Coordinates of C-alpha atoms in Angstrom, one line a residue:
Chain A
X30 CA 8.9 42.0 92.1
X31 CA 12.5 40.7 91.6
X32 CA 12.9 42.9 88.6
X33 CA 11.8 45.9 90.6
X34 CA 14.3 45.2 93.4
X35 CA 17.1 45.0 90.8
X36 CA 16.1 48.3 89.1
X37 CA 15.9 49.9 92.5
X38 CA 19.5 48.7 93.3
X39 CA 20.7 50.0 90.0
X40 CA 19.0 53.4 90.5
X41 CA 20.7 53.6 93.9
X42 CA 24.0 52.9 92.3
X43 CA 23.5 55.6 89.7
X44 CA 22.5 58.0 92.5
X45 CA 25.9 57.2 94.2
X46 CA 27.6 57.9 90.9
X47 CA 25.9 61.2 90.5
X48 CA 26.0 62.6 94.0
X49 CA 29.7 63.6 94.1
X50 CA 29.3 65.4 90.8
X51 CA 26.1 67.1 92.1
X52 CA 28.0 68.2 95.1
X53 CA 30.6 69.8 93.0
X54 CA 27.9 71.5 91.0
X55 CA 26.4 72.7 94.2
X56 CA 29.7 74.2 95.3
X57 CA 30.3 75.8 91.9
X58 CA 27.0 77.8 92.1
X59 CA 27.9 79.4 95.5
X60 CA 30.4 82.0 96.4
X61 CA 33.4 81.0 98.4
X62 CA 32.3 83.0 101.5
X63 CA 28.9 81.3 101.3
X64 CA 30.5 77.8 101.1
X65 CA 32.7 78.4 104.1
X66 CA 30.0 80.0 106.3
X67 CA 27.1 77.6 105.9
X68 CA 26.6 74.0 105.1
X69 CA 23.8 73.5 102.6
X70 CA 22.5 70.6 100.6
X71 CA 21.6 72.9 97.7
X72 CA 22.7 76.4 96.6
X73 CA 20.2 78.7 98.3
X74 CA 21.4 81.9 96.6
X75 CA 22.7 80.8 93.3
X76 CA 25.5 82.9 91.8
X77 CA 27.3 82.4 88.5
X78 CA 30.3 84.5 89.6
X79 CA 32.6 81.5 89.5
X80 CA 31.7 80.7 86.0
X81 CA 31.9 84.3 84.9
X82 CA 35.4 84.5 86.3
X83 CA 36.4 81.3 84.4
X84 CA 35.1 82.7 81.2
X85 CA 36.6 86.2 81.6
X86 CA 40.0 85.5 83.2
X87 CA 42.6 84.5 80.6
X88 CA 44.5 82.2 82.9
X89 CA 41.4 80.1 83.3
X90 CA 39.7 80.0 79.9
X91 CA 43.0 79.6 78.0
X92 CA 43.4 76.3 79.8
X93 CA 40.4 74.9 78.1
X94 CA 41.4 76.2 74.7
X95 CA 44.9 74.7 75.1
X96 CA 43.5 71.4 76.2
X97 CA 41.1 71.3 73.3
X98 CA 43.9 72.1 70.8
X99 CA 46.3 69.3 71.9
X100 CA 43.5 66.8 72.5
X101 CA 42.2 67.3 68.9
X102 CA 45.7 67.3 67.5
X103 CA 46.5 64.1 69.3
X104 CA 43.3 62.4 68.1
X105 CA 44.0 63.3 64.5
X106 CA 47.6 62.3 64.8
X107 CA 46.8 59.0 66.5
X108 CA 44.3 58.1 63.8
X109 CA 46.5 59.1 60.9
X110 CA 49.4 57.0 62.2
X111 CA 47.4 54.1 63.4
X112 CA 45.1 53.5 60.4
X113 CA 47.8 52.2 58.0
X114 CA 49.5 50.2 60.7
X115 CA 46.3 48.6 61.9
X116 CA 45.7 47.6 58.3
X117 CA 49.1 46.0 58.1
X118 CA 48.6 44.1 61.3
X119 CA 45.1 42.9 60.3
X120 CA 46.0 41.8 56.7
X121 CA 49.7 40.9 56.5
X122 CA 52.1 38.5 58.0
X123 CA 55.5 40.1 58.1
X124 CA 58.8 39.8 59.8
X125 CA 58.5 40.6 63.5
X126 CA 54.7 41.4 63.5
X127 CA 54.0 39.7 66.8
X128 CA 56.9 41.3 68.6
X129 CA 56.0 44.7 67.1
X130 CA 52.4 44.4 68.3
X131 CA 53.5 43.4 71.8
X132 CA 56.0 46.2 72.0
X133 CA 53.3 48.7 71.0
X134 CA 51.1 47.3 73.7
X135 CA 53.8 47.7 76.4
X136 CA 53.7 51.4 75.7
X137 CA 50.0 51.5 76.6
X138 CA 51.0 49.9 79.9
X139 CA 54.1 51.9 80.6
X140 CA 54.0 54.0 83.7
X141 CA 54.0 57.7 82.5
X142 CA 56.0 58.6 85.6
X143 CA 58.9 56.7 84.1
X144 CA 59.0 58.9 81.1
X145 CA 58.6 62.1 82.9
X146 CA 62.2 63.2 83.3
X147 CA 63.5 62.2 79.8
X148 CA 60.5 63.8 78.2
X149 CA 61.3 67.1 79.7
X150 CA 64.9 66.9 78.4
X151 CA 63.9 65.5 75.1
X152 CA 61.4 68.1 74.3
X153 CA 63.6 70.9 75.6
X154 CA 66.3 69.6 73.2
X155 CA 64.0 69.9 70.2
X156 CA 62.6 73.2 71.5
X157 CA 59.0 71.9 71.8
X158 CA 58.5 72.6 75.5
X159 CA 55.3 74.6 76.1
X160 CA 53.8 73.9 72.7
X161 CA 50.6 72.0 72.0
X162 CA 52.3 69.7 69.6
X163 CA 54.6 68.5 72.4
X164 CA 51.7 67.3 74.6
X165 CA 49.9 65.8 71.5
X166 CA 53.1 64.0 70.6
X167 CA 53.7 62.8 74.2
X168 CA 50.1 61.4 74.4
X169 CA 50.8 59.4 71.2
X170 CA 52.9 57.2 73.5
X171 CA 49.7 55.5 74.8
X172 CA 47.1 56.6 72.3
X173 CA 48.8 55.3 69.1
X174 CA 49.2 51.7 70.4
X175 CA 45.6 51.9 71.7
X176 CA 44.3 53.1 68.3
X177 CA 46.2 50.4 66.5
X178 CA 44.8 47.8 68.9
X179 CA 41.1 49.0 68.5
X180 CA 41.3 49.5 64.7
X181 CA 42.9 46.2 64.1
X182 CA 39.9 44.6 65.8
X183 CA 37.5 46.4 63.6
X184 CA 39.5 45.8 60.4
X185 CA 39.8 42.1 61.0
X186 CA 36.0 41.9 60.9
X187 CA 36.0 43.0 57.2
X188 CA 36.5 40.1 54.9
X189 CA 39.7 40.2 52.8
X190 CA 37.8 39.5 49.7
X191 CA 36.7 43.1 49.6
X192 CA 40.4 44.2 49.3
X193 CA 41.0 41.6 46.6
X194 CA 38.0 42.6 44.5
X195 CA 39.0 46.2 44.7
X196 CA 42.5 45.6 43.6
X197 CA 41.3 43.4 40.7
X198 CA 39.0 46.3 39.7
X199 CA 42.1 48.5 39.4
X200 CA 42.0 50.5 42.6
X201 CA 45.4 51.7 43.7
X202 CA 46.1 51.1 47.4
X203 CA 45.8 54.7 48.7
X204 CA 42.5 55.2 46.7
X205 CA 41.1 51.9 47.9
X206 CA 42.1 52.6 51.5
X207 CA 40.7 56.1 51.7
X208 CA 37.6 55.9 49.5
X209 CA 36.5 52.3 50.2
X210 CA 38.1 50.8 53.3
X211 CA 37.9 53.6 55.8
X212 CA 34.2 54.2 55.2
X213 CA 33.6 50.5 55.8
X214 CA 35.1 50.8 59.3
X215 CA 33.8 54.3 60.2
X216 CA 32.2 53.0 63.4
X217 CA 35.6 51.7 64.4
X218 CA 37.2 55.1 63.5
X219 CA 34.6 56.8 65.7
X220 CA 35.1 54.5 68.6
X221 CA 38.9 54.9 68.3
X222 CA 38.6 58.7 68.1
X223 CA 36.4 58.6 71.3
X224 CA 39.0 56.6 73.2
X225 CA 41.9 58.8 72.0
X226 CA 40.0 61.9 73.0
X227 CA 39.2 60.4 76.4
X228 CA 42.7 59.3 77.3
X229 CA 44.3 62.5 76.1
X230 CA 41.7 64.6 77.9
X231 CA 42.0 63.0 81.3
X232 CA 45.8 62.8 81.4
X233 CA 47.6 65.1 83.8
X234 CA 51.2 64.1 84.3
X235 CA 52.6 64.7 80.7
X236 CA 50.4 67.7 80.2
X237 CA 51.6 69.3 83.3
X238 CA 55.3 68.5 82.7
X239 CA 55.5 69.7 79.1
X240 CA 53.8 73.0 79.5
X241 CA 54.7 76.2 81.2
X242 CA 52.3 79.0 80.3
X243 CA 51.6 79.1 76.6
X244 CA 50.0 75.7 76.2
X245 CA 49.1 75.0 79.8
X246 CA 45.9 72.9 80.0
X247 CA 43.1 73.4 82.5
X248 CA 44.0 70.3 84.5
X249 CA 47.5 71.7 85.2
X250 CA 46.1 75.1 86.0
X251 CA 43.8 73.5 88.5
X252 CA 46.6 71.6 90.4
X253 CA 48.7 74.7 90.7
X254 CA 45.8 76.7 92.0
X255 CA 45.0 74.2 94.7
X256 CA 48.3 74.9 96.3
X257 CA 48.7 78.6 95.4
X258 CA 45.7 80.8 96.2
X259 CA 44.4 79.5 99.5
X260 CA 41.7 77.4 98.0
X261 CA 38.8 79.1 96.3
X262 CA 36.5 76.1 96.4
X263 CA 33.7 77.7 94.3
X264 CA 36.1 78.5 91.5
X265 CA 37.7 75.1 91.7
X266 CA 34.3 73.4 91.5
X267 CA 33.2 75.6 88.6
X268 CA 36.3 74.5 86.7
X269 CA 35.7 70.9 87.6
X270 CA 32.2 71.1 86.3
X271 CA 33.4 72.7 83.1
X272 CA 36.0 69.9 82.5
X273 CA 33.2 67.4 82.6
X274 CA 31.2 69.1 79.8
X275 CA 33.4 68.1 76.8
X276 CA 33.5 64.5 77.9
X277 CA 29.7 64.4 78.4
X278 CA 29.2 65.8 74.9
X279 CA 31.5 63.2 73.3
X280 CA 29.7 60.4 75.2
X281 CA 26.4 61.7 73.9
X282 CA 27.6 61.5 70.3
X283 CA 29.0 58.0 70.5
X284 CA 26.5 56.5 72.9
X285 CA 25.2 54.0 70.3
X286 CA 28.6 52.8 69.4
X287 CA 29.9 52.8 73.0
X288 CA 28.8 49.2 73.9
X289 CA 30.3 47.9 70.6
X290 CA 33.6 49.6 71.3
X291 CA 33.8 48.1 74.7
X292 CA 32.6 44.7 73.3
X293 CA 36.0 44.4 71.6
X294 CA 37.5 44.8 75.0
X295 CA 40.3 46.9 73.6
X296 CA 40.6 49.7 76.0
Chain B
X10 CA 41.5 34.7 58.3
X11 CA 44.6 33.7 56.3
X12 CA 47.0 36.6 56.1
X13 CA 49.1 37.6 53.2
X14 CA 52.9 37.2 53.8
X15 CA 54.5 40.4 52.7
X16 CA 57.3 42.2 54.4
X17 CA 56.4 45.4 52.5
X18 CA 53.7 45.8 55.1
X19 CA 56.5 47.3 57.2
X20 CA 56.1 50.5 55.2
X21 CA 52.6 50.8 56.6
X22 CA 53.8 50.3 60.2
X23 CA 56.8 52.6 59.8
X24 CA 55.0 55.8 60.8
X25 CA 53.8 54.3 64.0
X26 CA 57.2 52.8 64.7
X27 CA 58.9 56.2 64.2
X28 CA 56.4 58.1 66.4
X29 CA 56.3 55.6 69.2
X30 CA 60.1 55.1 69.0
X31 CA 60.5 58.9 69.4
X32 CA 58.2 58.8 72.4
X33 CA 59.4 55.6 74.0
X34 CA 62.8 54.3 73.0
X35 CA 64.8 57.6 73.1
X36 CA 63.4 58.5 76.6
X37 CA 64.0 54.9 77.8
X38 CA 67.6 55.0 76.7
X39 CA 68.0 58.3 78.5
X40 CA 66.7 56.7 81.6
X41 CA 69.1 53.8 81.2
X42 CA 71.9 56.4 80.8
X43 CA 70.9 58.2 84.0
X44 CA 70.6 55.0 86.0
X45 CA 74.2 54.1 85.5
X46 CA 75.7 57.6 86.3
X47 CA 76.0 60.0 89.1
X48 CA 75.0 63.4 87.6
X49 CA 76.3 66.6 89.3
X50 CA 75.3 68.9 86.5
X51 CA 75.4 69.3 82.7
X52 CA 78.4 67.5 81.3
X53 CA 79.6 66.5 84.8
X54 CA 78.7 62.8 85.3
X55 CA 80.5 59.8 86.7
X56 CA 79.8 56.3 85.7
X57 CA 78.7 54.3 88.8
X58 CA 77.6 51.0 87.3
X59 CA 74.8 49.2 89.2
X60 CA 75.2 51.2 92.4
X61 CA 71.8 53.0 92.0
X62 CA 70.1 49.7 91.3
X63 CA 71.5 48.2 94.5
X64 CA 70.5 51.3 96.4
X65 CA 66.9 51.2 95.1
X66 CA 66.5 47.4 95.6
X67 CA 67.4 47.8 99.2
X68 CA 65.4 51.0 99.7
X69 CA 62.8 50.4 102.4
X70 CA 60.6 53.3 101.2
X71 CA 60.4 51.6 97.8
X72 CA 59.5 48.3 99.4
X73 CA 56.8 50.0 101.4
X74 CA 55.5 51.7 98.3
X75 CA 55.5 48.5 96.4
X76 CA 53.7 46.7 99.2
X77 CA 51.1 49.4 99.4
X78 CA 50.7 49.2 95.6
X79 CA 50.0 45.5 95.7
X80 CA 47.5 45.9 98.6
X81 CA 45.8 48.7 96.7
X82 CA 45.6 47.0 93.4
X83 CA 44.3 43.7 95.0
X84 CA 41.6 45.6 96.9
X85 CA 40.6 47.4 93.7
X86 CA 40.1 44.0 91.9
X87 CA 38.3 42.4 94.8
X88 CA 35.7 45.3 95.0
X89 CA 35.4 46.4 91.4
X90 CA 35.1 43.1 89.6
X91 CA 32.1 41.6 91.5
X92 CA 30.4 45.0 91.7
X93 CA 30.9 45.6 88.0
X94 CA 29.4 42.2 87.2
X95 CA 26.4 42.9 89.4
X96 CA 25.7 46.3 87.8
X97 CA 26.0 44.8 84.3
X98 CA 23.5 42.1 85.2
X99 CA 21.1 44.7 86.6
X100 CA 21.2 47.0 83.6
X101 CA 18.3 47.1 81.2
X102 CA 18.9 45.3 78.0
X103 CA 17.3 47.7 75.5
X104 CA 15.3 50.9 75.1
X105 CA 16.1 54.4 76.5
X106 CA 17.0 52.8 79.9
X107 CA 20.0 51.1 78.3
X108 CA 21.2 54.3 76.6
X109 CA 20.7 56.3 79.8
X110 CA 22.6 53.7 81.9
X111 CA 25.5 53.6 79.4
X112 CA 25.8 57.4 79.3
X113 CA 25.6 57.6 83.1
X114 CA 28.3 54.9 83.5
X115 CA 30.6 56.5 81.0
X116 CA 30.6 60.0 82.7
X117 CA 33.2 59.2 85.4
X118 CA 35.5 57.8 82.8
X119 CA 35.7 61.1 81.0
X120 CA 36.5 63.3 83.9
X121 CA 40.2 64.4 84.0
X122 CA 41.9 62.3 86.7
X123 CA 43.0 65.2 88.9
X124 CA 39.4 66.6 88.7
X125 CA 38.3 63.2 90.1
X126 CA 40.6 64.0 93.1
X127 CA 39.1 67.5 93.3
X128 CA 35.5 66.1 93.3
X129 CA 36.4 63.8 96.2
X130 CA 38.2 66.4 98.2
X131 CA 35.1 68.6 97.9
X132 CA 32.8 65.7 98.6
X133 CA 34.7 64.4 101.7
X134 CA 36.0 67.5 103.4
X135 CA 34.8 67.6 107.0
X136 CA 33.8 71.2 106.7
X137 CA 32.1 71.5 103.3
X138 CA 31.7 68.0 102.0
X139 CA 28.5 66.1 102.0
X140 CA 30.2 62.8 102.9
X141 CA 32.5 64.3 105.5
X142 CA 29.8 66.3 107.3
X143 CA 27.3 63.5 107.0
X144 CA 29.5 60.9 108.6
X145 CA 30.7 63.2 111.3
X146 CA 27.2 64.2 112.3
X147 CA 26.5 60.5 113.0
X148 CA 29.2 60.6 115.7
X149 CA 30.3 57.1 115.1
X150 CA 34.0 57.7 114.9
X151 CA 36.3 58.5 117.8
X152 CA 38.4 60.8 115.7
X153 CA 36.2 63.0 113.4
X154 CA 36.5 62.0 109.7
X155 CA 39.1 63.9 107.7
X156 CA 41.0 62.2 105.0
X157 CA 44.1 64.0 105.9
X158 CA 43.9 63.0 109.6
X159 CA 44.5 59.3 109.6
X160 CA 46.0 56.7 107.2
X161 CA 42.9 54.6 107.5
X162 CA 40.6 57.5 106.6
X163 CA 42.8 58.4 103.6
X164 CA 42.7 54.8 102.4
X165 CA 38.9 54.6 102.8
X166 CA 38.5 57.9 100.8
X167 CA 41.0 56.7 98.2
X168 CA 39.3 53.3 97.8
X169 CA 35.8 55.0 97.5
X170 CA 37.2 57.3 94.9
X171 CA 38.8 54.5 92.9
X172 CA 35.7 52.3 93.0
X173 CA 33.6 55.3 92.1
X174 CA 35.9 56.1 89.2
X175 CA 36.6 52.8 87.6
X176 CA 33.8 50.3 88.4
X177 CA 31.8 51.8 85.5
X178 CA 34.6 50.5 83.1
X179 CA 34.2 47.0 84.5
X180 CA 30.4 47.3 84.3
X181 CA 30.6 48.5 80.7
X182 CA 32.9 45.7 79.7
X183 CA 30.7 43.1 81.3
X184 CA 27.6 44.6 79.8
X185 CA 29.2 44.4 76.4
X186 CA 30.0 40.7 77.1
X187 CA 26.5 40.0 78.2
X188 CA 25.0 41.6 75.1
X189 CA 27.0 39.2 72.9
X190 CA 25.2 36.1 74.3
X191 CA 22.6 34.9 71.8
X192 CA 19.0 34.9 73.0
X193 CA 18.8 31.1 72.2
X194 CA 20.9 30.3 75.2
X195 CA 18.5 31.9 77.6
X196 CA 15.5 30.2 75.8
X197 CA 17.2 26.8 76.2
X198 CA 17.9 27.5 79.8
X199 CA 14.2 28.5 80.3
X200 CA 13.0 25.3 78.7
X201 CA 15.3 23.3 81.0
X202 CA 13.9 25.2 84.0
X203 CA 17.3 26.5 85.0
X204 CA 17.5 28.8 88.1
X205 CA 18.8 32.3 87.6
X206 CA 21.9 31.3 89.5
X207 CA 22.4 28.4 87.1
X208 CA 22.0 30.7 84.1
X209 CA 24.6 33.0 85.6
X210 CA 27.0 30.2 86.5
X211 CA 26.8 28.1 83.4
X212 CA 25.9 30.6 80.6
X213 CA 26.7 34.2 81.6
X214 CA 29.9 33.7 83.5
X215 CA 31.6 31.5 80.9
X216 CA 30.5 33.8 78.1
X217 CA 32.0 36.8 80.0
X218 CA 35.3 35.1 80.4
X219 CA 36.9 37.1 77.7
X220 CA 35.8 40.5 78.8
X221 CA 36.4 39.6 82.4
X222 CA 40.0 38.7 81.7
X223 CA 40.5 42.0 80.0
X224 CA 38.7 43.9 82.8
X225 CA 40.8 42.2 85.5
X226 CA 44.1 42.8 83.7
X227 CA 43.2 46.4 82.7
X228 CA 42.2 47.3 86.3
X229 CA 45.3 45.6 87.7
X230 CA 47.6 47.4 85.3
X231 CA 46.0 50.8 85.5
X232 CA 45.7 50.8 89.3
X233 CA 49.4 49.9 89.3
X234 CA 50.2 53.1 87.4
X235 CA 47.9 55.3 89.4
X236 CA 49.2 58.8 90.0
X237 CA 46.9 61.8 89.4
X238 CA 44.0 60.9 91.7
X239 CA 45.9 60.2 94.9
X240 CA 48.2 63.1 94.0
X241 CA 45.2 65.4 93.9
X242 CA 43.4 63.9 96.9
X243 CA 46.0 63.1 99.5
X244 CA 49.3 64.0 97.9
X245 CA 50.6 60.7 99.1
X246 CA 49.9 61.4 102.8
X247 CA 49.2 61.5 105.6
X248 CA 52.9 60.7 106.1
X249 CA 53.6 58.2 103.3
X250 CA 50.5 56.1 103.9
X251 CA 49.1 56.6 100.4
X252 CA 52.4 57.0 98.5
X253 CA 52.2 54.5 95.6
X254 CA 54.9 53.7 93.2
X255 CA 54.3 56.5 90.7
X256 CA 53.9 59.1 93.4
X257 CA 57.1 58.1 95.1
X258 CA 58.9 58.1 91.7
X259 CA 57.8 61.6 90.8
X260 CA 58.7 62.8 94.3
X261 CA 62.2 61.3 93.9
X262 CA 62.7 62.6 90.4
X263 CA 61.3 66.1 90.5
X264 CA 61.2 66.8 94.2
X265 CA 64.7 65.8 95.1
X266 CA 66.3 65.7 91.7
X267 CA 67.9 62.3 92.5
X268 CA 68.2 61.5 88.8
X269 CA 70.3 58.3 89.2
X270 CA 68.2 56.6 91.8
X271 CA 65.0 57.8 90.2
X272 CA 66.1 56.3 86.8
X273 CA 67.1 53.0 88.4
X274 CA 63.7 53.0 90.1
X275 CA 62.0 53.7 86.8
X276 CA 63.6 50.8 85.2
X277 CA 62.7 48.4 88.0
X278 CA 59.2 49.7 87.9
X279 CA 59.1 49.4 84.2
X280 CA 60.3 45.8 84.3
X281 CA 57.6 44.8 86.8
X282 CA 55.0 46.3 84.6
X283 CA 56.5 44.7 81.5
X284 CA 56.2 41.3 83.2
X285 CA 52.5 41.9 83.9
X286 CA 52.1 43.1 80.4
X287 CA 53.6 39.9 79.0
X288 CA 51.2 37.8 81.2
X289 CA 48.4 40.1 80.0
X290 CA 49.3 39.5 76.3
X291 CA 49.5 35.7 76.7
X292 CA 46.2 35.6 78.5
X293 CA 44.6 37.7 75.8
X294 CA 45.9 35.4 73.1
X295 CA 44.6 32.3 75.0
X296 CA 41.2 33.9 75.5
X297 CA 41.0 34.5 71.7
X298 CA 41.9 30.8 71.0
X299 CA 39.4 29.6 73.6
X300 CA 36.5 31.4 71.9
X301 CA 37.4 30.1 68.5
X302 CA 37.5 26.4 69.5
X303 CA 34.4 26.4 71.6

């Protein structure tokens, strides 16, 4: 009986979690005139015109492509930079290691708003404004420290004897690192990639500041449209639903590692 | 684990150092530069020393934003932490139910932050939103619900959105902490005839100490930096009632182009965050030690 009450409460919570998303789905399947004229708990005459518009109008669908490009770029960059550094932090004692680690973490905590102005100027100076690489690089500010932090946790779980044995067997460091060590922590790499993807995907402030048209992601397109075109709720909702899809797919792929990633508490 | 002492490890850290330095140190120096000058245009700036800092430290709007920020972040902790623990305790331990719960919980975390705002606008609008229409049809409020109408309504909407968005993170962390408790502890408690409260108080809560510390500090820090969600939902209004530090800063910097004051504000803001960050780091180190000795 007690278990049932508990399950019931949990189901109620999940319902609360789902309802706002359902409501957006409901809106996305109705035309704007329909939304404004009648209040309805479910879409009575379903239309896909909002989605069709998103997929056929370049200003909308290019937003998704741009976002996917810089998010993937950022994930790859973060991992490439963070893997050797995390190895250094987990294996070596060196001058200033503690301070360096703390300094990296402060960047995870830094308010993005603080960096807004100088970023625009910095990236203008190096001619990177409105490119995917600019946003990917800017997101490294918080994703690289995060990646180092998560990977260091996974690497510290691998006994050092493995490294020693490999070096005695005549492995060079790069060969050992790429062919032996990284496969050992592939779950950690997956979890790290998940979090890098997540934080780059959800971020708005940098993505909006550093892009104009060529690399403008969907989140920026959406904020501009809210103020610009007298609020087409159906279209906005359809875009909102579509931004959830990549995240949901990624969650599905890492669902078995998710708990372990959070267990390290390094988010 | 005993570590090798070798300063050559710096070569492995160097790429990270370079990329983060490019993203953090150069911009920060630019901010310091702005904060000490009055800028009229390109190549036309006057050194003004600490004037902007004095101005910002006595700025009542900044004080108000800081006050609101503290109230907001405290409320966030008071609601999300207990709720998160309860959800984690109620979640199934294995089987498809556990997977389904994890996936459901993770969904709000992967929605872009301004889309979270959009979801809640659509959900709470008094004309088209389920929540807005629902609450107004009950006729309980003297002024019909509309999150743009009254500061209190805006705050309720904002808190609902924040709790909706981030409680899953707390729940996931707590759940991970609970999963790490060996089954033997529960068996021992069962033999002793411990009540479920005693199991919670003397087994689960102490074992969750590590993840709870992280959850509390993460939620504190991240709610302190909140920008996109209130920006999308209320835009800081009505009036300035939901203008938090980041929103005020962006208004100051890009809305009014007050570069000097905005830069001084940035540095003050950054120092406050840095202080929290230091406390966070110390707490984390101590948590690690506590687990090793016990």
